[in-house]
mmCIF file of C-alpha atoms in Angstrom:
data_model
loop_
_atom_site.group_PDB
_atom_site.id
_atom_site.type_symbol
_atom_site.label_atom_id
_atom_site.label_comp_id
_atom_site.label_asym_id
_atom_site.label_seq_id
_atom_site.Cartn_x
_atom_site.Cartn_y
_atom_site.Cartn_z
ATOM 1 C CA UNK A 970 5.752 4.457 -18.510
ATOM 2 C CA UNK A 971 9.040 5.159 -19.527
ATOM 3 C CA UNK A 972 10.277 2.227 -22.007
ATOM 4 C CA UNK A 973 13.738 0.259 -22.073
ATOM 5 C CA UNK A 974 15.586 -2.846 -23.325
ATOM 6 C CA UNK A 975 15.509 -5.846 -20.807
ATOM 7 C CA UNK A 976 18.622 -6.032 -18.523
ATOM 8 C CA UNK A 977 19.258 -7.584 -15.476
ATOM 9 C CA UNK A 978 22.017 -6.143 -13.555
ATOM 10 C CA UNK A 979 24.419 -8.267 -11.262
ATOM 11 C CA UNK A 980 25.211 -7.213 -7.590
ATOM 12 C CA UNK A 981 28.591 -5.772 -8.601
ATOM 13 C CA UNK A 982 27.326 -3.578 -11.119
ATOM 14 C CA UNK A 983 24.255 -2.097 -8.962
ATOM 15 C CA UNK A 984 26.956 -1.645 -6.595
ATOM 16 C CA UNK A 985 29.117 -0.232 -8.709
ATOM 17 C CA UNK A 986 26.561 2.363 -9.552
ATOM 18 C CA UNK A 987 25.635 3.096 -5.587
ATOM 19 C CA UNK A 988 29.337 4.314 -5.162
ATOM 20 C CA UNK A 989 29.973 6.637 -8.332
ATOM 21 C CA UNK A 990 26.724 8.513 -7.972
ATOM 22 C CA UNK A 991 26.542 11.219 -6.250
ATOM 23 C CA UNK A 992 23.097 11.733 -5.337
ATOM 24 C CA UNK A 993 20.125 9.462 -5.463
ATOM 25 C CA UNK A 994 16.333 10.142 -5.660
ATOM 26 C CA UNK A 995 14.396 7.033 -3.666
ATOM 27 C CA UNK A 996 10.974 6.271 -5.225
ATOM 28 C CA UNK A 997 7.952 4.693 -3.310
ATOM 29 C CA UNK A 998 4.923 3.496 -5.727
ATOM 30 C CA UNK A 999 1.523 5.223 -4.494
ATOM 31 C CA UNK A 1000 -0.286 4.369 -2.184
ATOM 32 C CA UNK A 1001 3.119 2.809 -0.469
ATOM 33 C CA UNK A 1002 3.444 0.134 1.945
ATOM 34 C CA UNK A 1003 6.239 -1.250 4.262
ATOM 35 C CA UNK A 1004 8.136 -2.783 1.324
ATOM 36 C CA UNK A 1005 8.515 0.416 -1.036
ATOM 37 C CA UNK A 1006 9.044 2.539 2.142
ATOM 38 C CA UNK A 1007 11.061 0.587 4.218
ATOM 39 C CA UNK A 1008 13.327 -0.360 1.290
ATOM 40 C CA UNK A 1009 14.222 3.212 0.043
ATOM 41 C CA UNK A 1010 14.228 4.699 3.607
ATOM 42 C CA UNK A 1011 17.001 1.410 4.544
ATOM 43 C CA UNK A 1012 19.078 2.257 1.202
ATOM 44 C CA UNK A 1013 18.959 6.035 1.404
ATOM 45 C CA UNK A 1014 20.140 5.698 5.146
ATOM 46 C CA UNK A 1015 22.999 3.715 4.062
ATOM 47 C CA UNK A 1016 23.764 5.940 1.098
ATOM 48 C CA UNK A 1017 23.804 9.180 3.590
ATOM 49 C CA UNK A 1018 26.067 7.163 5.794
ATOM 50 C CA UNK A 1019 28.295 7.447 3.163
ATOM 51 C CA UNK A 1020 27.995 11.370 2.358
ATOM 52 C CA UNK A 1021 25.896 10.885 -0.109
ATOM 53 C CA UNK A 1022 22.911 13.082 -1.213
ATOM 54 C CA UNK A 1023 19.359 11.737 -1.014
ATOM 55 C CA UNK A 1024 15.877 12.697 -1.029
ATOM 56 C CA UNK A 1025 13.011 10.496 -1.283
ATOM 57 C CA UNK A 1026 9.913 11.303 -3.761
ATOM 58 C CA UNK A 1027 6.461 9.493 -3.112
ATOM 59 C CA UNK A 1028 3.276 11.052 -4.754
ATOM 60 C CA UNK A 1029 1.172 9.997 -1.198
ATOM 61 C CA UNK A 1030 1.840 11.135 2.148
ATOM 62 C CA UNK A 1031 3.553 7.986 4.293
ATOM 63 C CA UNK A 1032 0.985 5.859 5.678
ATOM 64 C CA UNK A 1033 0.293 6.770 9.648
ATOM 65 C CA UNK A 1034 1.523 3.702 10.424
ATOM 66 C CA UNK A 1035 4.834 3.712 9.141
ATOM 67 C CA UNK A 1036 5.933 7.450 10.589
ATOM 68 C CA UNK A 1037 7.579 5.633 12.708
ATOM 69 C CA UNK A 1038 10.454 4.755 10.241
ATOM 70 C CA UNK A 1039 13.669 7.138 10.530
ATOM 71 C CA UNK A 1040 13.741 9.423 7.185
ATOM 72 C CA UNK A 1041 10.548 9.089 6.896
ATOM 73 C CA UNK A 1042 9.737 12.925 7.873
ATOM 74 C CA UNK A 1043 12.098 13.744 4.929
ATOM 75 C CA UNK A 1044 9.661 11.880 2.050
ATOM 76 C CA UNK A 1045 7.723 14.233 -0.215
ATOM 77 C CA UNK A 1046 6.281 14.779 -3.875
ATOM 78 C CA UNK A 1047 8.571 17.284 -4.345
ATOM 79 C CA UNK A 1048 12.001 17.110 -6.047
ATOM 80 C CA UNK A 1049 14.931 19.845 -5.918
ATOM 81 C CA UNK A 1050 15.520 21.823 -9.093
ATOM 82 C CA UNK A 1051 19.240 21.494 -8.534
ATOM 83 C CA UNK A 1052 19.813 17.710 -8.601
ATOM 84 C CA UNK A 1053 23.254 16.750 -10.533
ATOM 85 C CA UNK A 1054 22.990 15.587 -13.834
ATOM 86 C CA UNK A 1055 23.817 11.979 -13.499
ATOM 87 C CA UNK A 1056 21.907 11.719 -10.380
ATOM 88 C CA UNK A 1057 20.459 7.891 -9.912
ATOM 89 C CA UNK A 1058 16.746 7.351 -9.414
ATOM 90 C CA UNK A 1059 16.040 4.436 -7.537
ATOM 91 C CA UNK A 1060 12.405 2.577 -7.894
ATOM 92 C CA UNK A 1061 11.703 0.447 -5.075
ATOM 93 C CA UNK A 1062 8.916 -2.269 -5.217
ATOM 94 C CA UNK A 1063 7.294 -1.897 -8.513
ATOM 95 C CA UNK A 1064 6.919 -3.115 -11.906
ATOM 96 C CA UNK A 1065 6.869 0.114 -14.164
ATOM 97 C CA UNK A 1066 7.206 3.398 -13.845
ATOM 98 C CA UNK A 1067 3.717 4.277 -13.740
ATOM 99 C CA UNK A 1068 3.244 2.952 -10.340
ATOM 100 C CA UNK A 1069 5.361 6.088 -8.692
ATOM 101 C CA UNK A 1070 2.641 8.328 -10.017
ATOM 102 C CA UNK A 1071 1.278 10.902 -12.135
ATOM 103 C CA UNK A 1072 3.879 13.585 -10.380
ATOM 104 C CA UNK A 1073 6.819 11.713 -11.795
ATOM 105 C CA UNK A 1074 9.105 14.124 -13.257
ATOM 106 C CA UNK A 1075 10.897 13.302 -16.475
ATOM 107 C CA UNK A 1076 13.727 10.808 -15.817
ATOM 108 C CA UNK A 1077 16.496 10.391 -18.560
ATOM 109 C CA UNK A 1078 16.465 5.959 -19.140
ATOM 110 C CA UNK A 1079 20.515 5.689 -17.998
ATOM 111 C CA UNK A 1080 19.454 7.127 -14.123
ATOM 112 C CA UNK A 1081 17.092 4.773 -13.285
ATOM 113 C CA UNK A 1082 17.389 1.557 -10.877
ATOM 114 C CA UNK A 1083 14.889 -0.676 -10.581
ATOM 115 C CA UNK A 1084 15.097 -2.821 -7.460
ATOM 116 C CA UNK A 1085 12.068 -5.406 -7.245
ATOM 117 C CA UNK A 1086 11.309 -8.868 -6.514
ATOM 118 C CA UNK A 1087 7.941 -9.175 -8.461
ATOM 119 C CA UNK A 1088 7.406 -11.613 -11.052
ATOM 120 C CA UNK A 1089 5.901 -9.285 -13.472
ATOM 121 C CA UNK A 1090 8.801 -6.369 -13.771
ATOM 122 C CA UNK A 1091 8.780 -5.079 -16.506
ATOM 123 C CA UNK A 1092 12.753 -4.376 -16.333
ATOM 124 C CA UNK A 1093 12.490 -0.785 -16.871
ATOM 125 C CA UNK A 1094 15.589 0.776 -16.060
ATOM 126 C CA UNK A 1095 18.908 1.170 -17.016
ATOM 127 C CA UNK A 1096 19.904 -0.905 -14.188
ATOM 128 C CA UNK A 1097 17.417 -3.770 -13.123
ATOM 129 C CA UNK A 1098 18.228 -5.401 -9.759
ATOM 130 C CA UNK A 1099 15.178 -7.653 -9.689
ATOM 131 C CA UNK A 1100 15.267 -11.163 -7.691
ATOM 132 C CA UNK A 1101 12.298 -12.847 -7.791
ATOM 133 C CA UNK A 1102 12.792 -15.596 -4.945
ATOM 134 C CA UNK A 1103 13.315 -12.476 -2.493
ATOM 135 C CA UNK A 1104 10.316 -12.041 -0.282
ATOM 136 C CA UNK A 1105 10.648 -8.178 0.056
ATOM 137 C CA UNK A 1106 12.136 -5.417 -2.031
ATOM 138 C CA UNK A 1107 14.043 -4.940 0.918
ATOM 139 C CA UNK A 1108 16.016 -8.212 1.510
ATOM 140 C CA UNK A 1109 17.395 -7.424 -2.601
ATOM 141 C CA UNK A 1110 18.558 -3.852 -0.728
ATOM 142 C CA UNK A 1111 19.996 -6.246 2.676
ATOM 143 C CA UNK A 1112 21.957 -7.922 -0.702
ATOM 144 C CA UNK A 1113 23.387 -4.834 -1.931
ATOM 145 C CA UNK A 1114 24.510 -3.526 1.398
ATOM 146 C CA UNK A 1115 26.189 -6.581 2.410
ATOM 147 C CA UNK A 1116 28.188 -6.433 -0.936
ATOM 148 C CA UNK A 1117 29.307 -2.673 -0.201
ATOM 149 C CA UNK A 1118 29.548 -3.540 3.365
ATOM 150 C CA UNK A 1119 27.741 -1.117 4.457
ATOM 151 C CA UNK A 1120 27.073 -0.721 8.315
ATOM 152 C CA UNK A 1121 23.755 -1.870 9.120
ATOM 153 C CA UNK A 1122 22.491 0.666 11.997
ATOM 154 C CA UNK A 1123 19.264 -0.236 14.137
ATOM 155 C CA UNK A 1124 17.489 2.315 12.051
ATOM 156 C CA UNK A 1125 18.269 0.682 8.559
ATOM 157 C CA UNK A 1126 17.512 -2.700 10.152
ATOM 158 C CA UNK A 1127 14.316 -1.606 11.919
ATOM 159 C CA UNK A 1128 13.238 -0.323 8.057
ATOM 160 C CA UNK A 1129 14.507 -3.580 6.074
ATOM 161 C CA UNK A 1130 12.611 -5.939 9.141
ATOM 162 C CA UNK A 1131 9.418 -3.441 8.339
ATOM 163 C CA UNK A 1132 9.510 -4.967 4.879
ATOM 164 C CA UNK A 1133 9.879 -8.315 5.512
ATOM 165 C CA UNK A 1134 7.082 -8.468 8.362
ATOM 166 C CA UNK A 1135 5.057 -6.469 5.838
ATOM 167 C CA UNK A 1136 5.403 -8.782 2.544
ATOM 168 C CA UNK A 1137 5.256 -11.709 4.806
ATOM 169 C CA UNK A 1138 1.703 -10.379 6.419
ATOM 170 C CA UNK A 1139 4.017 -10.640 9.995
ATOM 171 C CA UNK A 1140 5.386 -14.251 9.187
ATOM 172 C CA UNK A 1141 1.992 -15.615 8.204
ATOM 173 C CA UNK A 1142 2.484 -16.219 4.407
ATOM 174 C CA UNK A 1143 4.046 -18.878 2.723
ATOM 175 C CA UNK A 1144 7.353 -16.847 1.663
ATOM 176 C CA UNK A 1145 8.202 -16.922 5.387
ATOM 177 C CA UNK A 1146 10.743 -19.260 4.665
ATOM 178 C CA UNK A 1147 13.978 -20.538 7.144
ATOM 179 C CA UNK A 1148 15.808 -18.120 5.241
ATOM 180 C CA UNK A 1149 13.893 -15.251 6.350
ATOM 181 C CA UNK A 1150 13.138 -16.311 9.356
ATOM 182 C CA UNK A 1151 17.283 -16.155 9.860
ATOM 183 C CA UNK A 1152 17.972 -12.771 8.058
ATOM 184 C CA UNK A 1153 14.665 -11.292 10.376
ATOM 185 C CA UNK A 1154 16.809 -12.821 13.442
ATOM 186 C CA UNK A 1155 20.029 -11.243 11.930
ATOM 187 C CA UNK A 1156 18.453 -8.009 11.579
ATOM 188 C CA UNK A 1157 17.174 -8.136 15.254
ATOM 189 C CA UNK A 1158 20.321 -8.854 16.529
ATOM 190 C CA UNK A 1159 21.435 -5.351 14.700
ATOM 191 C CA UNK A 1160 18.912 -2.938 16.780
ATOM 192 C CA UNK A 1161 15.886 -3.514 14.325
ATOM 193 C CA UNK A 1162 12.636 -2.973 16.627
ATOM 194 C CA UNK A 1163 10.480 -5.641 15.759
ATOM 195 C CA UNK A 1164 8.222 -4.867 19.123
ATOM 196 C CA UNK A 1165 7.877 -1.433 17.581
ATOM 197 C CA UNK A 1166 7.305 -2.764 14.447
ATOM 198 C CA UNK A 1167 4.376 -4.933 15.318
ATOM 199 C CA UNK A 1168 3.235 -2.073 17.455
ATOM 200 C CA UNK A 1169 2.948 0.590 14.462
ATOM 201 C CA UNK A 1170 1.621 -1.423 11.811
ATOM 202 C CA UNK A 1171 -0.434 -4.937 13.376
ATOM 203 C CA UNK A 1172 -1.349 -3.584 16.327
ATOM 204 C CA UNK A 1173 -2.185 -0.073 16.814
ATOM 205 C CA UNK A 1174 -5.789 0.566 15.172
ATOM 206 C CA UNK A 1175 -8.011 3.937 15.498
ATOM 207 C CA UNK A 1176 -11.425 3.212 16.354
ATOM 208 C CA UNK A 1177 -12.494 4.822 13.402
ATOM 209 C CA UNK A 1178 -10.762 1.777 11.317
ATOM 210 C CA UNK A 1179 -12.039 -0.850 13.651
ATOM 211 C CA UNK A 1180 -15.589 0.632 13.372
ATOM 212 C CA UNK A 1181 -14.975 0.446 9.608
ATOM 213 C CA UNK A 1182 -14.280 -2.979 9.181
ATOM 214 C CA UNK A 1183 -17.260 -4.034 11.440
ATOM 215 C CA UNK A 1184 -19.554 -2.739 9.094
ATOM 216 C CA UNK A 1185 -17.414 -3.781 5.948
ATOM 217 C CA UNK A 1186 -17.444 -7.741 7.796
ATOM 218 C CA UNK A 1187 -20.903 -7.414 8.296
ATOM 219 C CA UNK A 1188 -21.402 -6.537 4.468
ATOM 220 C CA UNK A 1189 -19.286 -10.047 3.424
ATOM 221 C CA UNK A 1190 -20.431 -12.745 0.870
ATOM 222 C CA UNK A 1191 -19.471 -15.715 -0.367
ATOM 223 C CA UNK A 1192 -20.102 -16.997 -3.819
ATOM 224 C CA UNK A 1193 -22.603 -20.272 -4.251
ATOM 225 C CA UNK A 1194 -19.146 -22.772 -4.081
ATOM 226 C CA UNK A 1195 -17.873 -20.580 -1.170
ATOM 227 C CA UNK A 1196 -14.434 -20.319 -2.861
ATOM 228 C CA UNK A 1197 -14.037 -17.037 -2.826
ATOM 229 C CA UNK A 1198 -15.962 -13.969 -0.611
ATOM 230 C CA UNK A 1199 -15.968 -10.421 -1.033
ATOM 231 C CA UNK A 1200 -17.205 -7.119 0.371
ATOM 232 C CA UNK A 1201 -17.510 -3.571 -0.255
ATOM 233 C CA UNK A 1202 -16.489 0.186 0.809
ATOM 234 C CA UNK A 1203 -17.934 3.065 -0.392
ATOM 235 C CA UNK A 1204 -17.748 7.114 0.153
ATOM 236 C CA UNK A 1205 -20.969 6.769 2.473
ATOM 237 C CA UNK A 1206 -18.956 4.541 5.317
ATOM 238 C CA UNK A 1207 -16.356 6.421 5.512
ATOM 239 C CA UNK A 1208 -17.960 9.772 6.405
ATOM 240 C CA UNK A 1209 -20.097 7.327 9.163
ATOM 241 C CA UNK A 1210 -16.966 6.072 11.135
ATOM 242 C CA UNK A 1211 -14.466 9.327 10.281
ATOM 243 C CA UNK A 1212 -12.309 6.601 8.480
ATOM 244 C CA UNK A 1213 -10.187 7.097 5.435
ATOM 245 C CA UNK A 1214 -8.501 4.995 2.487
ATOM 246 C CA UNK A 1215 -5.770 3.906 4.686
ATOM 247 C CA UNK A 1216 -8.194 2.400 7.194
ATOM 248 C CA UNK A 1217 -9.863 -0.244 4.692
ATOM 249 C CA UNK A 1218 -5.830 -1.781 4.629
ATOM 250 C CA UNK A 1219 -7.204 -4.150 7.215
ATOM 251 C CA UNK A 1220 -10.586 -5.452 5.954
ATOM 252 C CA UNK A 1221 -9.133 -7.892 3.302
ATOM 253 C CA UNK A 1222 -7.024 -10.096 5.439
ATOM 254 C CA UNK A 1223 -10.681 -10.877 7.625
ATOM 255 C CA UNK A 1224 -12.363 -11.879 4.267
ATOM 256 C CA UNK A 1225 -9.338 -13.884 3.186
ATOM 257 C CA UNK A 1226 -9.849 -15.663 6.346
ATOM 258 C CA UNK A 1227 -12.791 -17.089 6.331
ATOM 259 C CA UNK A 1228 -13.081 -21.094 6.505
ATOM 260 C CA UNK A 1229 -13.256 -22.585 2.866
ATOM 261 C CA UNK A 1230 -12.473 -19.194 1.248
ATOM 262 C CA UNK A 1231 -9.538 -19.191 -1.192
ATOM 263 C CA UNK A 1232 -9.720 -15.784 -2.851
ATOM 264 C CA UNK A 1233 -11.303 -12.156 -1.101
ATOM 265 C CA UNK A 1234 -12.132 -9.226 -2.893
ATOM 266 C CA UNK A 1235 -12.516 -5.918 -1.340
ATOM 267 C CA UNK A 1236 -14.419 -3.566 -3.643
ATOM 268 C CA UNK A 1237 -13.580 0.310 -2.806
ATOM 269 C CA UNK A 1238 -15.769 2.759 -4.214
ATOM 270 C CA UNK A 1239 -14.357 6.047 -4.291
ATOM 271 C CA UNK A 1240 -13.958 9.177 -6.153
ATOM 272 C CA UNK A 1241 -15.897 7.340 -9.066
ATOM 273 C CA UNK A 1242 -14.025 4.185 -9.621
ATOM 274 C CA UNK A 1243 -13.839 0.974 -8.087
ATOM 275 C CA UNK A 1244 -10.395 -0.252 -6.760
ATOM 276 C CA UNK A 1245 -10.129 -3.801 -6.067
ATOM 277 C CA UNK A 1246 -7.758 -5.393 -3.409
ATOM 278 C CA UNK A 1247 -7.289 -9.083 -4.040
ATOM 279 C CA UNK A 1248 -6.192 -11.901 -1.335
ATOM 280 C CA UNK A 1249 -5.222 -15.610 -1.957
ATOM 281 C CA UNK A 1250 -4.961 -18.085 0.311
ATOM 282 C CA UNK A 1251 -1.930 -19.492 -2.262
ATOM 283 C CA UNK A 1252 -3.738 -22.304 -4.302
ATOM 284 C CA UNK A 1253 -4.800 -19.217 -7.170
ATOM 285 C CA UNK A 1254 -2.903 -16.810 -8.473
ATOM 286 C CA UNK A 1255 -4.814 -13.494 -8.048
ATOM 287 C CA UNK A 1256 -1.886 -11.355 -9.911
ATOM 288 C CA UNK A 1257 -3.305 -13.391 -13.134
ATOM 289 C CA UNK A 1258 -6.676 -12.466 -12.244
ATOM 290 C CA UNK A 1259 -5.516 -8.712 -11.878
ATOM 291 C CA UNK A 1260 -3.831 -8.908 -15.062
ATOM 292 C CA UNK A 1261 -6.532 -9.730 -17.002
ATOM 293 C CA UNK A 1262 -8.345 -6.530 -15.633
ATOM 294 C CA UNK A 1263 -5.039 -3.779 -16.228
ATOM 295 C CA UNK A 1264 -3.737 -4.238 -12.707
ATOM 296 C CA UNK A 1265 -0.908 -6.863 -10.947
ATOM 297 C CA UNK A 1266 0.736 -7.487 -8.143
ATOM 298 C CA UNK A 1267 2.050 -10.770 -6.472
ATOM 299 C CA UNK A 1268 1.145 -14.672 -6.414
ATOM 300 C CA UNK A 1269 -1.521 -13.985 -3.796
ATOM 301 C CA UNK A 1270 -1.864 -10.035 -2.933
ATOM 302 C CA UNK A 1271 -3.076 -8.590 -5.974
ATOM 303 C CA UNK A 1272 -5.178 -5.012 -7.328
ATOM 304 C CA UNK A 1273 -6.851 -3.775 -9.855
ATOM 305 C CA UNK A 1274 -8.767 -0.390 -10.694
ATOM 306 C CA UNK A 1275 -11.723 -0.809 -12.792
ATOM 307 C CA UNK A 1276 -13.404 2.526 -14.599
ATOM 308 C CA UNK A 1277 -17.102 1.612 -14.400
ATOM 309 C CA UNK A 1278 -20.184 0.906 -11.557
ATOM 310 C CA UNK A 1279 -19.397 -1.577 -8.597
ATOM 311 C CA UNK A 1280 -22.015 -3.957 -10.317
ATOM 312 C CA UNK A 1281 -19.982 -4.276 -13.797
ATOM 313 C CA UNK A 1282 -16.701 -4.547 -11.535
ATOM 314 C CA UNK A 1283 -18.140 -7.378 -9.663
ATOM 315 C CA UNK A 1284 -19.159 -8.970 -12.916
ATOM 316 C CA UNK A 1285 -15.760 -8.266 -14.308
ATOM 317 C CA UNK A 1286 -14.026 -9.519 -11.095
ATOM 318 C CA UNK A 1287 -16.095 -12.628 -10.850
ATOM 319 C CA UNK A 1288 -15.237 -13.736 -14.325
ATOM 320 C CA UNK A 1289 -11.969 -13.112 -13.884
ATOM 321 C CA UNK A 1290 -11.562 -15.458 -11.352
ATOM 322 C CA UNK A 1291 -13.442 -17.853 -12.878
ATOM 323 C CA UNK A 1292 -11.471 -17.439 -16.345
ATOM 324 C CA UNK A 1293 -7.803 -18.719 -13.700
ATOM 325 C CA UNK A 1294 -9.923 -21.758 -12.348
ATOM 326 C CA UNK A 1295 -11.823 -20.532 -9.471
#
């Protein structure tokens, strides 16, 4: 992780920073989501509007749901050897540096942005644009485009809606607030394809995935109180239904809804650890719980990856939540 004295930035000065560069590396964190994505693909697209250069680095290939996203062809762990000097990295979504990746080239401290609405940034960069009443990464991005009024095209609105429905769970969650609920309108009314949206990522399912979390459901338990419920993935599954990592992304939000249940935990064995997706239903804070095990995350979506058997993560997991209340 590459370390810096706190900073918060103001609009005008982010801004400020958006027009003098002259080229600009977007970073996703691994194993990316609509937020990260969606929220470099939106700014980039803005930035090339302008005749700027861009290229977007993520260590893991974009999701198959989210293809659908313009740019997002042009993403890839690779960066060009002949990038200006003062070119601008900008880290969408996360709280350090270590989330891009192990494949993170060396990045002097004065060309990074950090643009972020968790609680627990760690104000990394040079520049830290990092509002934590935001519900997206990419509503702090709507913020800076509407200060360099910036054209927002259906394909950069179509991206910034993608984060929003995603960090919202599709308008379920309790950040859906009036406010959103007006930009996601605004958005619309600029070209953003919320039926394609909801298409790509809530709706279209391989039958490997749905066979997946059939067997995963059928695996749940609840603890003796019936607070919290959990379930596991392993290897073994996989190979049965043809399924990989990105079709588990589902599982959680079944467990998580289960009458009485205020925390799930999804328990992914692969590759020799255990990774460890937690869901709240908003009255515990699961990025505590994380915290205490060398992960984080938000208020009620929260991870951790624990180096040891799925028995001793349980354990670890369980006392976790029991250390926050639970």
């Amino acid at each position: 992780m590459i370390q810096s004295e706190v900073r918060d930035t103001t609009t005008a000065d982010v801004v400020a920073e958006l027009r003098r560069r002259p080229a600009f590396v977007m970073v996703s964190h691994v194993k990316p989501d609509g937020d990260t994505l969606g929220a470099g693909l939106a700014l980039g697209l803005a930035l090339r509007g302008l005749g700027k250069r861009v290229h977007y680095f993520q260590q893991d290939p974009v999701p198959r749901n989210l293809r659908f996203l313009a740019d997002s062809e042009l993403v890839s762990r690779q960066v060009p050897s002949d990038l200006p000097a003062d070119t601008l990295w900008v880290f969408c979504d996360m709280s350090d540096t270590s989330r891009a990746g192990e494949f993170l080239p060396p990045i002097e401290h004065r060309n990074i942005l950090d643009i972020d609405h968790h609680l627990a940034n760690a104000r990394f960069g040079a520049y830290n644009y990092v509002l934590e009443t935001e519900c997206s990464t990419g509503t702090c991005v709507l913020k800076l485009l509407d200060a360099m009024n910036v054209p927002v095209t259906p394909p950069i609105a179509t991206a910034l809606l993608t984060t929003i429905m995603t960090d919202t769970g599709g308008f379920m969650h309790s950040n859906t607030t009036a406010s959103v609920l007006r930009t996601s309108a605004w958005l619309m009314e600029r070209g953003a394809d919320k039926e394609k949206i909801t298409d790509w990522i809530f709706a279209n399912k391989r039958l490997a995935a749905v066979g997946l979390l059939g067997e995963a459901l059928s695996m749940a338990r609840v603890g003796e109180d019936g607070k919290y419920c959990w379930s596991v993935v392993d290897d073994a599954m996989l190979r049965r239904h043809g399924a990989d990592g990105e079709d588990t992304e589902e599982i959680i939000g079944h467990l998580r809804s289960i009458e009485g249940v205020d925390v799930a935990a999804l328990f992914k064995a692969f590759e020799g650890d255990v990774r460890v997706s937690l869901r709240s239903n908003g009255r515990v804070n699961v990025q505590a719980v994380a915290q205490r095990l060398g992960g984080g995350g938000h208020f009620r979506a929260s991870g951790f990856t624990f180096e040891g058997s799925l028995d001793d993560a349980f354990v670890a997991a369980r006392d976790a939540l029991r250390a926050e209340g639970l």
